[in-house]
Coordinates of C-alpha atoms in Angstrom, one line a residue:
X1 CA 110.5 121.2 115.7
X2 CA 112.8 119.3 113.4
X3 CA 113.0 115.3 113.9
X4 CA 116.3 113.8 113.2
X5 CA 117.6 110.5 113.1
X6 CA 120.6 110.8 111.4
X7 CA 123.4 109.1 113.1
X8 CA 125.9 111.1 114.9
X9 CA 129.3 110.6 113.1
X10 CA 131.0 110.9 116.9
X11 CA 129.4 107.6 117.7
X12 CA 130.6 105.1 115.9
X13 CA 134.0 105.1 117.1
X14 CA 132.7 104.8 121.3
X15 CA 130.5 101.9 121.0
X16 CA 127.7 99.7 118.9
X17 CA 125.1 101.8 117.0
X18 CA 121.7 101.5 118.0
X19 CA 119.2 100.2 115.4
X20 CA 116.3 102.0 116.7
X21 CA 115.5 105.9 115.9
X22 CA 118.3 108.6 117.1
X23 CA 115.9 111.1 117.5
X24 CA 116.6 114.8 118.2
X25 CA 114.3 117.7 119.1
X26 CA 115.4 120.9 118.7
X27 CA 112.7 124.3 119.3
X28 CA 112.7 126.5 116.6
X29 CA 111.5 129.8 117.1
X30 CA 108.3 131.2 115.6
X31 CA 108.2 133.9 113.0
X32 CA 105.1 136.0 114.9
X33 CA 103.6 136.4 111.5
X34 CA 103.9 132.5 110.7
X35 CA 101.0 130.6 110.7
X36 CA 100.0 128.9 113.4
X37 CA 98.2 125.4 113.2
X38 CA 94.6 125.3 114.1
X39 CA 94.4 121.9 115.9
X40 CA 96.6 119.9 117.8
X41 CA 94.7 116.5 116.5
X42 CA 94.2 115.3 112.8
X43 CA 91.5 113.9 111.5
X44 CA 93.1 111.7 108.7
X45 CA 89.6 111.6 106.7
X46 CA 89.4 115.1 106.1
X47 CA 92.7 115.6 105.0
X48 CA 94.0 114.3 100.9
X49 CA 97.2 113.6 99.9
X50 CA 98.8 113.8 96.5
X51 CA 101.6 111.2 95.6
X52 CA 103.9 111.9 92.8
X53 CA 106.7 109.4 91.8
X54 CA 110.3 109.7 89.9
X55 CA 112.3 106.8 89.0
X56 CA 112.7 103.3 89.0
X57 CA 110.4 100.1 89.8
X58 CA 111.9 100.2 93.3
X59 CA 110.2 103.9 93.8
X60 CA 107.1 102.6 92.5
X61 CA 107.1 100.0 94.9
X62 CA 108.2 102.1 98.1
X63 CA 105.0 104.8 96.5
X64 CA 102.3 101.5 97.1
X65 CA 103.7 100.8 100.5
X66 CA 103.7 104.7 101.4
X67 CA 100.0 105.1 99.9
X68 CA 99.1 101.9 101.4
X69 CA 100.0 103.1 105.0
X70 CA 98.4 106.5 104.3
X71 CA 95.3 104.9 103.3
X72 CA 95.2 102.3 106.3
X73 CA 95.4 105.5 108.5
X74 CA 92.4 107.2 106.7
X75 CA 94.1 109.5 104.5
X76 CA 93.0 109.9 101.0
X77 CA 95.8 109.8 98.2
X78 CA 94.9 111.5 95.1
X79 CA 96.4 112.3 91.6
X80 CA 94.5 115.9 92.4
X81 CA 97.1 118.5 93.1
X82 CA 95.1 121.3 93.5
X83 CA 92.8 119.9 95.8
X84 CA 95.1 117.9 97.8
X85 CA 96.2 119.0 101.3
X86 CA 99.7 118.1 101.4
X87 CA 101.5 116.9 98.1
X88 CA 104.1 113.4 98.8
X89 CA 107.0 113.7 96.0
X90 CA 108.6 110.3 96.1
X91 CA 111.8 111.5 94.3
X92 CA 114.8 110.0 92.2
X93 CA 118.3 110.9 92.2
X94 CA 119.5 109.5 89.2
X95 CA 119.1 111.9 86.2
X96 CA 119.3 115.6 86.4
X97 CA 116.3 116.3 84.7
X98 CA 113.9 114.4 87.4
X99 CA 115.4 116.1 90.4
X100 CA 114.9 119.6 88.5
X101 CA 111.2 118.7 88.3
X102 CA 111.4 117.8 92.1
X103 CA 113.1 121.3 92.7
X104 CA 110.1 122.8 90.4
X105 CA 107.6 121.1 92.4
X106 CA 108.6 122.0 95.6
X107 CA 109.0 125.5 94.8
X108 CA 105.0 125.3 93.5
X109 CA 103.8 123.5 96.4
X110 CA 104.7 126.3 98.5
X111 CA 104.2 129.3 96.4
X112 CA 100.3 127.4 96.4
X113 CA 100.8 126.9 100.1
X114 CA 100.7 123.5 100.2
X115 CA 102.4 121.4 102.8
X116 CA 105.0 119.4 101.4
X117 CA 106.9 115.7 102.2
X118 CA 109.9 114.6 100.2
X119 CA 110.4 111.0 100.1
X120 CA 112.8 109.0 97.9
X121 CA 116.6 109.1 96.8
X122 CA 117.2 112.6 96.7
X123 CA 115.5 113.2 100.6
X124 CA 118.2 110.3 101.6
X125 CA 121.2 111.5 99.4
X126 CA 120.7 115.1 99.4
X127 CA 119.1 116.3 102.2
X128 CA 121.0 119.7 102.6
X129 CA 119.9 120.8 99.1
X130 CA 118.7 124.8 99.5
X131 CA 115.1 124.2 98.1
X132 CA 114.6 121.4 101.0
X133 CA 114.8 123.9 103.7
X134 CA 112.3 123.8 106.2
X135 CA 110.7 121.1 103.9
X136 CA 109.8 117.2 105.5
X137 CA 112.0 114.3 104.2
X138 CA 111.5 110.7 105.0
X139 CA 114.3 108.4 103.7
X140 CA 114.2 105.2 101.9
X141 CA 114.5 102.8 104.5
X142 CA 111.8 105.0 106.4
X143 CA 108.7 104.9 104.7
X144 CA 107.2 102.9 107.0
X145 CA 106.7 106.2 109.3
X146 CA 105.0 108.3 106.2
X147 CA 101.8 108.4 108.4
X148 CA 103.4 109.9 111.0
X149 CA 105.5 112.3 109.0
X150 CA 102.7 113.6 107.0
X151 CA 100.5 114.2 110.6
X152 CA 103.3 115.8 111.7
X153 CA 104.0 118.3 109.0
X154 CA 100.0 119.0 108.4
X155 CA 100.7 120.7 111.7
X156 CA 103.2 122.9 110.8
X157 CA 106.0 120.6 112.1
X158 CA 109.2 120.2 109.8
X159 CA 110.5 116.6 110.2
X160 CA 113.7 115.2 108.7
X161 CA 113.5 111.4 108.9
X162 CA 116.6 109.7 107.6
X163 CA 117.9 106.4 108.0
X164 CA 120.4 105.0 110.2
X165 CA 123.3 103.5 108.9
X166 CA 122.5 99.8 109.9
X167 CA 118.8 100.4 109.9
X168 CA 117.2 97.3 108.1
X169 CA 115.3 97.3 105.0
X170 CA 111.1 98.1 105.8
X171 CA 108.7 94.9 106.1
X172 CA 107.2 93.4 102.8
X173 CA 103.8 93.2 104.8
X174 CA 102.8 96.3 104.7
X175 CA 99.4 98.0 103.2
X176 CA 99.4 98.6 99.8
X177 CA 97.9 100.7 97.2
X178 CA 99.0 98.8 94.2
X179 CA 99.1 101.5 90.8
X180 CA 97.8 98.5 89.1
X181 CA 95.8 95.9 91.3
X182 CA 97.2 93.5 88.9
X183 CA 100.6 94.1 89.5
X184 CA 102.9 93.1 92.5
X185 CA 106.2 95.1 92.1
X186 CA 108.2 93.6 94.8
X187 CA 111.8 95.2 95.8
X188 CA 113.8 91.7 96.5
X189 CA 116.7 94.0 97.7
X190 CA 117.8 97.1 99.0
X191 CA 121.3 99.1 97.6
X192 CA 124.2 97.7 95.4
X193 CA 127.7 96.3 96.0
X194 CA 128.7 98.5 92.6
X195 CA 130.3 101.5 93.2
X196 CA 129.9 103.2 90.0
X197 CA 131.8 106.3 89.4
X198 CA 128.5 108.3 87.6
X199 CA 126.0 107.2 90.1
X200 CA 124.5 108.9 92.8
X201 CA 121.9 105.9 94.0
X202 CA 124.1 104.3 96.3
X203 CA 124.8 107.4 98.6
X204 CA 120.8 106.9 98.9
X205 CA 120.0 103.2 99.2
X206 CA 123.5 102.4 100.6
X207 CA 125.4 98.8 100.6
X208 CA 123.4 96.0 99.5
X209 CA 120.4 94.3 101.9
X210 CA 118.6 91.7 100.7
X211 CA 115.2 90.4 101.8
X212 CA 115.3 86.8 103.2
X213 CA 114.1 83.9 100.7
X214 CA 111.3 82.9 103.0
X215 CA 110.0 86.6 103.2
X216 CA 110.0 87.3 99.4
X217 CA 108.0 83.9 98.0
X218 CA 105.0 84.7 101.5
X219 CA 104.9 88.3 100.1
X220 CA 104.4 86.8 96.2
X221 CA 102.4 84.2 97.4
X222 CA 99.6 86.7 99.0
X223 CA 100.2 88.7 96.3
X224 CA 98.8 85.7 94.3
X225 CA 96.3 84.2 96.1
X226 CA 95.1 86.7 98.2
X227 CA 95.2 89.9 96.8
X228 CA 94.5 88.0 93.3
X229 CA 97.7 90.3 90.8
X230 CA 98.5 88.4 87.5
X231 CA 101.8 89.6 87.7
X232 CA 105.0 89.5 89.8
X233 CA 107.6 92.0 89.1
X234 CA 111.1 91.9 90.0
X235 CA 112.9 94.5 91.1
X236 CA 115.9 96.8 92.7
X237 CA 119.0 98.6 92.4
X238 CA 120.6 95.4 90.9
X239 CA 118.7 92.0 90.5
X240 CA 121.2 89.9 90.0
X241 CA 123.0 90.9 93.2
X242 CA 120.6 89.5 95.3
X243 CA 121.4 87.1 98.2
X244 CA 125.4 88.2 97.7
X245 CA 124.9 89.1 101.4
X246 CA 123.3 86.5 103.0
X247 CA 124.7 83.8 101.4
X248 CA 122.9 83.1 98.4
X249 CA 122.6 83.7 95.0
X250 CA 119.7 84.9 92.7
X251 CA 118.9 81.5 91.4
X252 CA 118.2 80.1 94.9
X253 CA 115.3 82.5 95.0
X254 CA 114.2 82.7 91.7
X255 CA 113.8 78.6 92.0
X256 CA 111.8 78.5 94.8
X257 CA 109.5 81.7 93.7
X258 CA 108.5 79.8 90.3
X259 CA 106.7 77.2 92.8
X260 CA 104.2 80.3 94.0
X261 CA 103.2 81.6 90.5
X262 CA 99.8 80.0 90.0
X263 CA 98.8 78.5 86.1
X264 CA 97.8 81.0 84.0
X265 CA 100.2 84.5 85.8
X266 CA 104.0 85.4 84.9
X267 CA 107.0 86.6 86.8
X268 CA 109.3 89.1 85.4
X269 CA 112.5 89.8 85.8
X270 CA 113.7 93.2 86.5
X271 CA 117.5 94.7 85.8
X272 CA 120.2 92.8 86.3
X273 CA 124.3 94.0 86.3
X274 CA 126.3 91.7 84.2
X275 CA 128.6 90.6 86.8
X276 CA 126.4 89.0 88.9
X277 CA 124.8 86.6 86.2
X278 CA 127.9 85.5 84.2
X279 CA 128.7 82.7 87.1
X280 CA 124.4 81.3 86.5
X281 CA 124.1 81.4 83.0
X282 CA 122.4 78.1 82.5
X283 CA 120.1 78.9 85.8
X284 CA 119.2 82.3 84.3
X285 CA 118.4 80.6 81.1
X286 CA 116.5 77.7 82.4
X287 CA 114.1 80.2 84.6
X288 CA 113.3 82.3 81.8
X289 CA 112.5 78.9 80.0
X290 CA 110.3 78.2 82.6
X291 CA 106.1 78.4 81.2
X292 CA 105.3 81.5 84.2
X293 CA 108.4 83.1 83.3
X294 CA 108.7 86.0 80.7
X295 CA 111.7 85.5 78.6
X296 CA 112.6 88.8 79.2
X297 CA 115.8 90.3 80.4
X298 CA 117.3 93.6 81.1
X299 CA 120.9 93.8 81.3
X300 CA 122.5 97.6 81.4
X301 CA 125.7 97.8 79.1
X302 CA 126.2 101.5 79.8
X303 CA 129.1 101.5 77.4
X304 CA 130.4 99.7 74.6
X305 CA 134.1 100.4 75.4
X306 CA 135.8 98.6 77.6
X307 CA 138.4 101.7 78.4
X308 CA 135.0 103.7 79.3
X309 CA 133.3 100.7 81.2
X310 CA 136.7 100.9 83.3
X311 CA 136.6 104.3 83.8
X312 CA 132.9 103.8 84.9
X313 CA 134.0 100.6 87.0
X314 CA 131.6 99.0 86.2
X315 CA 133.4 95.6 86.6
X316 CA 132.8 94.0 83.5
X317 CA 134.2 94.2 79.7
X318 CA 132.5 93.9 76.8
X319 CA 133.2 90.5 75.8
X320 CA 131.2 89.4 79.4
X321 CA 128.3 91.4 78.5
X322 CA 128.5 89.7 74.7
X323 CA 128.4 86.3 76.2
X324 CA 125.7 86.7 77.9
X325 CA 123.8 87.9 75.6
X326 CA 125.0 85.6 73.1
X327 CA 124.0 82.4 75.6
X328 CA 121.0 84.1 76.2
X329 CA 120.1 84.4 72.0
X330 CA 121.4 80.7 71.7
X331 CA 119.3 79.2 74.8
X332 CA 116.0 81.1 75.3
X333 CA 114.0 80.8 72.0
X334 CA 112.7 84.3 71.1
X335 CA 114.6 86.2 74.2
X336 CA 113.6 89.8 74.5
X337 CA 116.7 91.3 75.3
X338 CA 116.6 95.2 77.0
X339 CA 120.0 97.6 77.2
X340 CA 121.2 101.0 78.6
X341 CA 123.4 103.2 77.2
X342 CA 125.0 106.2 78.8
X343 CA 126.2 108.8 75.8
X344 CA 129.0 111.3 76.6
X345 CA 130.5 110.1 79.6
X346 CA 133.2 112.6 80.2
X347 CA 136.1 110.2 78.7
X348 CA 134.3 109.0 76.3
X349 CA 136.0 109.3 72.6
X350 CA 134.5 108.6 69.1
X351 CA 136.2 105.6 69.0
X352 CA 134.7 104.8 72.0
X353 CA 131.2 105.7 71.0
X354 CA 131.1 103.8 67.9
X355 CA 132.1 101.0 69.7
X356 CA 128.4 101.3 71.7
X357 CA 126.8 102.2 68.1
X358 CA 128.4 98.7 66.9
X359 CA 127.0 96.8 70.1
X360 CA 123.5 98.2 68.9
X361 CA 123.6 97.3 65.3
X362 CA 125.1 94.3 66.6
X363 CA 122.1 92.7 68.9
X364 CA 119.2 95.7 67.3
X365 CA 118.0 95.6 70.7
X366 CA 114.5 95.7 70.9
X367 CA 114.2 97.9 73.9
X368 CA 117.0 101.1 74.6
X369 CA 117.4 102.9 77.4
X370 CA 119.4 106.2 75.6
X371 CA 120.5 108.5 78.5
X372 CA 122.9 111.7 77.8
X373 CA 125.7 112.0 80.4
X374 CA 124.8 114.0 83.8
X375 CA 127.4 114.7 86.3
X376 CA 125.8 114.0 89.6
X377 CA 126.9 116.2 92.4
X378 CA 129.0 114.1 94.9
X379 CA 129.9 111.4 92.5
X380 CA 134.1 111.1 90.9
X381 CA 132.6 111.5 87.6
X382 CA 131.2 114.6 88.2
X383 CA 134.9 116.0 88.8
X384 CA 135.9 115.0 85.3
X385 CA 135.5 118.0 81.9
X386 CA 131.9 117.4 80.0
X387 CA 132.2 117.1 76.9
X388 CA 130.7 119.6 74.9
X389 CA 126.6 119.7 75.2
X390 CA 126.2 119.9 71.4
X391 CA 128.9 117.1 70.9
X392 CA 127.0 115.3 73.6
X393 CA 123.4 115.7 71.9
X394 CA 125.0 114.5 68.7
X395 CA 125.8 111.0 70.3
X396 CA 122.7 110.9 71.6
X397 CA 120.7 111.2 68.6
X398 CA 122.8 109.4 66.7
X399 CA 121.9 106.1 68.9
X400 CA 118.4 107.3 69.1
X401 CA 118.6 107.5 65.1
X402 CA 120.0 104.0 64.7
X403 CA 117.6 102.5 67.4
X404 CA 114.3 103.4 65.6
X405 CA 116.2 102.1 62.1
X406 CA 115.0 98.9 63.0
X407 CA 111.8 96.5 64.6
X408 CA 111.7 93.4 66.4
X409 CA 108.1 93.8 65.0
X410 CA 108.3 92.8 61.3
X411 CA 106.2 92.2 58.7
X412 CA 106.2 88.7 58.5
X413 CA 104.6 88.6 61.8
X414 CA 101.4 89.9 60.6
X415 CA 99.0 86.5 60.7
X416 CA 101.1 84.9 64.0
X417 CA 99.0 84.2 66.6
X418 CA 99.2 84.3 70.1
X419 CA 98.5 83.8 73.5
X420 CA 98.8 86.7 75.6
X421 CA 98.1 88.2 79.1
X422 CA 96.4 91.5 79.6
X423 CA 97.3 93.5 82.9
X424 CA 96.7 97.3 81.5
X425 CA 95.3 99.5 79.6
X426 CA 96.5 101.4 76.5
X427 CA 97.5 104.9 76.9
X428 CA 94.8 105.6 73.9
X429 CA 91.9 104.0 76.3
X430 CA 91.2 101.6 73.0
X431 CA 93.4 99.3 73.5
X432 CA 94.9 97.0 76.2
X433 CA 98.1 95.7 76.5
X434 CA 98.8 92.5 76.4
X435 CA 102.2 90.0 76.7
X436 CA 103.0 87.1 75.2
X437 CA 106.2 84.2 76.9
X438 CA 108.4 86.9 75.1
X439 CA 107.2 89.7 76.5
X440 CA 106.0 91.4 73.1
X441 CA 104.0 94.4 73.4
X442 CA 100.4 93.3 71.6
X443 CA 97.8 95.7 71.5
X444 CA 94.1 94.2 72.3
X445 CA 91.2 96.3 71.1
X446 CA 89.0 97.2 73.9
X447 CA 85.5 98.0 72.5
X448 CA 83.0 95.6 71.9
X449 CA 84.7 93.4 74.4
X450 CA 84.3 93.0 78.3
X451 CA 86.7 93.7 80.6
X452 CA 89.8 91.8 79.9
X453 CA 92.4 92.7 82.8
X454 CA 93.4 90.4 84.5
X455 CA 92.8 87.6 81.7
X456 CA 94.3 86.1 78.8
X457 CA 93.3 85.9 75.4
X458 CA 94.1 84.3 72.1
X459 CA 94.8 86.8 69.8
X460 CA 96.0 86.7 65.8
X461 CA 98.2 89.6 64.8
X462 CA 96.8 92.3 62.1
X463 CA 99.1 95.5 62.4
X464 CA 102.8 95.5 63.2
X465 CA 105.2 98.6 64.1
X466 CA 108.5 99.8 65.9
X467 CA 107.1 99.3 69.9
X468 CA 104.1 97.2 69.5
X469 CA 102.3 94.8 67.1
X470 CA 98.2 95.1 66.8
X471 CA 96.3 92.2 67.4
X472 CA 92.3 90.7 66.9
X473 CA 90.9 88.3 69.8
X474 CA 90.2 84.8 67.9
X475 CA 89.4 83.3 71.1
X476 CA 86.8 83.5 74.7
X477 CA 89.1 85.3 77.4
X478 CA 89.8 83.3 80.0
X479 CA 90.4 84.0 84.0
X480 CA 94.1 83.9 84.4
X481 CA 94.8 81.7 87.3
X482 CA 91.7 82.3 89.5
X483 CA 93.1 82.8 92.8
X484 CA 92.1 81.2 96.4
X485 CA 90.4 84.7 97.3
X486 CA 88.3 85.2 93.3
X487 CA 87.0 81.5 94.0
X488 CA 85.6 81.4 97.3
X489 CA 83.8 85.0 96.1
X490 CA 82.2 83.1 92.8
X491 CA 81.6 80.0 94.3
X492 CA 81.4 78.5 91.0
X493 CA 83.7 77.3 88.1
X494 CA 84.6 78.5 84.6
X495 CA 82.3 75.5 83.6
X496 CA 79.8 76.4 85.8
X497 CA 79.8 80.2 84.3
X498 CA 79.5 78.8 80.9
X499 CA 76.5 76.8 81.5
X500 CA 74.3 79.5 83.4
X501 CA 74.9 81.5 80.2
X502 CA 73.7 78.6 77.8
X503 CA 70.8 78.4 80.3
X504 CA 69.9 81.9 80.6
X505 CA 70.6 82.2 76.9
X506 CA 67.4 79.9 76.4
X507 CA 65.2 80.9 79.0
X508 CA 64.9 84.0 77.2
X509 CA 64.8 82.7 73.9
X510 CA 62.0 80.6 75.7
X511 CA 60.2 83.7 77.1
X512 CA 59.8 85.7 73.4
X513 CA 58.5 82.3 71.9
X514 CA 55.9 82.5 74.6
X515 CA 55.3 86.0 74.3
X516 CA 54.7 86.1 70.3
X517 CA 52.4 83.1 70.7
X518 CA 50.5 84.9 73.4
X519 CA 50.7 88.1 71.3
X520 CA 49.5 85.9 67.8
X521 CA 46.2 84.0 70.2
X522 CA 45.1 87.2 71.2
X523 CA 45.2 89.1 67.9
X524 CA 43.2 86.5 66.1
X525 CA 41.0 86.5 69.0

């Protein structure tokens, strides 16, 4: 059977739409040769699941909430392909690349036999594609019914689970399976109110919907205090749009969240449109001033042409996206400042590109995202002539040549110290990563040390080069923020800790004093 609950177009003109599911069953007849499923019943325990994810913060955070829910039920959610039951591709829509590694990975799945569920921004914005056929999708706004999606397809069932056009963003309370523990990535909205001619995102996550204040700061507050993450990060289609349809602005929540973060964890922002900040400018600034606050922000250009940024209607020039970044420079010591660039949009001239290389050597951002133009199907700019691949890979290299010309990590660093927090590991498993109130990457050697996630450290810096600096720990790590939930399991205080280890320290100093003098009386006996 195939479950539907995609909103019949005829509908909306005879009366309200319903927000509940539009659901339609349709019997599908069996290929005698097709395999038939051996029970009617699952047994969730027996059965694993493997979860990949494409894309953006906003994925990641829809992938917890999916493997959360799966896990809650009984399943088991591995990174094991091969041994996995059914394989969960959460999938992105926005370059070309990602969605051919979806289209590769479907095609696998079922050449290995594997059953296979589609979730993510190309299930929601694509669903006709040919390689979906006969394959289960759940859309965005639906991953709240992943359990029942994947029971349903582990029996052979197709479903196609798709959101309705009013249907309201999923709860913030669900189960989670955090990929970090120490992380909460939590989506403050849904969608965009942008309607940028390159991008495919919004045909999946639709207008904008935006999660009520009070909901966000209970959700960071658990995240906090019960569940015991040393970091909150921001995220969605657009940041700085938030609240735009319930009244509010960004700065109304962002205030109120700073009063959750407990002494010791940090809050970080996640991308934010131009438009949307240029009216909040001293707010932004005095929250990223703020001691739990990373003074981090990441504000797309795309372009640095305003003829292109038109044609991309983006809704901004680029003198708006130069003040900001100019108040930000003038009124957050130190800001770490994040870009996008787009190369070879289709009306894009040299002129027009060397405009974006001056934007670069302008601000030598510290972090650049450098993506070569890809016509989405669906979107205007898709309808407009390429320009030539090889012209196009030029412009991209070029950028990428200027950006790695130059380091926020100089030499005159080397001897600075600081205090940073550690929430991961090191892709080189001898490392871990820690931040500074900047939001510098500082490597922390691991070995001879104990665990350090989920503390922070005082650290000196030894080693400096174009992503990261290397660091050596000058100081005890400390607890960062011990939460509600860590205290009532230790039942003691940092203090507390320090003395039993003083105390056991001498006890068995005490004991091998005792034992060489019991040692020397019996020898000279």
């Amino acid at each position: 059977m195939d479950i539907e609950d995609i909103a019949d177009s005829a509908s909306a003109t005879t009366g309200p739409r319903p927000r509940d599911f539009h659901i339609k069953v349709r019997s599908k007849k069996k290929d005698e040769n097709e395999d038939k499923p051996e029970t009617d019943s699952i047994l969730p325990w027996s059965k694993t699941v493997y979860l990949k994810t494409w894309g953006c913060s906003h994925n990641g955070s829809d992938s917890e909430y999916m493997g959360g829910l799966l896990t809650a039920a009984g399943f088991k959610v591995s990174n094991d392909k091969e041994g996995s039951d059914i394989w969960l591709l959460n999938s992105c829509t926005v370059k070309t690349p990602s969605e051919t590694q979806l289209e590769n990975m479907v095609i696998e799945a079922q050449k290995k036999g594997k059953k296979v569920v589609v979730a993510g921004c190309v299930s929601q914005a694509a669903p006709s594609e040919p390689y979906l056929k006969g394959v289960s999708i759940v859309g965005v706004k639906q991953i709240d019914q992943i359990v029942n999606v994947v029971e349903e397809t582990i029996l052979g069932n197709s479903v196609r689970m798709l959101s309705l056009r009013n249907k309201t963003t999923p709860a913030l309370n669900m189960p989670k399976m955090r990929r970090n523990e120490r992380i909460e990535i939590l989506a403050i909205n849904s969608g965009c109110l942008n309607n940028c001619t390159y991008c495919k995102t919004k045909m999946a996550r639709g207008n904008l919907q935006s999660y009520p204040l009070e909901d966000l700061v209970i959700q960071a507050k658990t995240a906090f205090e019960i569940d015991g993450v040393k970091e909150l990060w921001l995220t969605s289609e657009d940041l700085g749009a938030w609240g735009r349809d319930i009244d509010m602005v960004l700065p109304d929540l962002l205030k109120e969240l700073v009063k959750v973060i407990p002494d010791g964890c940090m809050a970080r922002l996640g991308m934010t449109n131009p438009p949307y900040i240029l009216d909040h400018l001293e707010d932004i600034a005095e929250i990223l001033n703020h001691p739990r606050v990373y003074s981090f922000l990441h504000i797309p250009v795309q372009a640095g042409s305003n003829a292109v940024l038109n044609d991309m209607k983006r809704e901004y020039s680029n003198e708006d996206f130069c003040k900001i970044v100019d108040y930000m420079i003038k009124h957050v010591p130190d800001v770490y400042i994040a870009t996008d660039f787009i190369c070879a949009f289709p009306t894009e001239t040299e002129e027009d590109f060397k405009e974006s290389l001056g934007l670069v050597e302008k601000y030598k951002f510290p972090t650049l995202f450098i993506n070569q133009f890809y016509p989405r199907p669906g979107t205007p700019a898709a309808r407009l002539k390429k320009i030539n691949t090889i012209e196009a890979r030029r412009r991209t290299g070029e950028m990428t040549k200027l950006f790695h010309s130059y380091t926020r990590y100089t030499e005159d660093k080397i001897g600075q110290i600081h205090d940073v927090l550690i929430c991961e590991k090191a892709t080189d498993n001898t490392h871990y990563v820690g931040h500074n109130k900047t939001y510098e990457h500082i490597l922390v050697p691991a070995y001879g040390t104990d665990d350090l996630l989920g503390k922070r450290v005082t650290v000196q810096i030894t080693e400096v080069s174009k992503f990261h600096m290397k660091s050596c720990i000058i100081s005890e790590p400390l607890l960062a923020a011990p939460t509600k939930n860590e205290k009532s399991k230790a039942g003691i205080k940092a203090t507390d800790l320090r003395f039993a280890g003083a105390l056991s320290a001498i006890l068995f100093l005490a004991y091998f004093i005792l034992k060489f003098l019991y040692l020397s009386y019996f020898v000279q006996a």
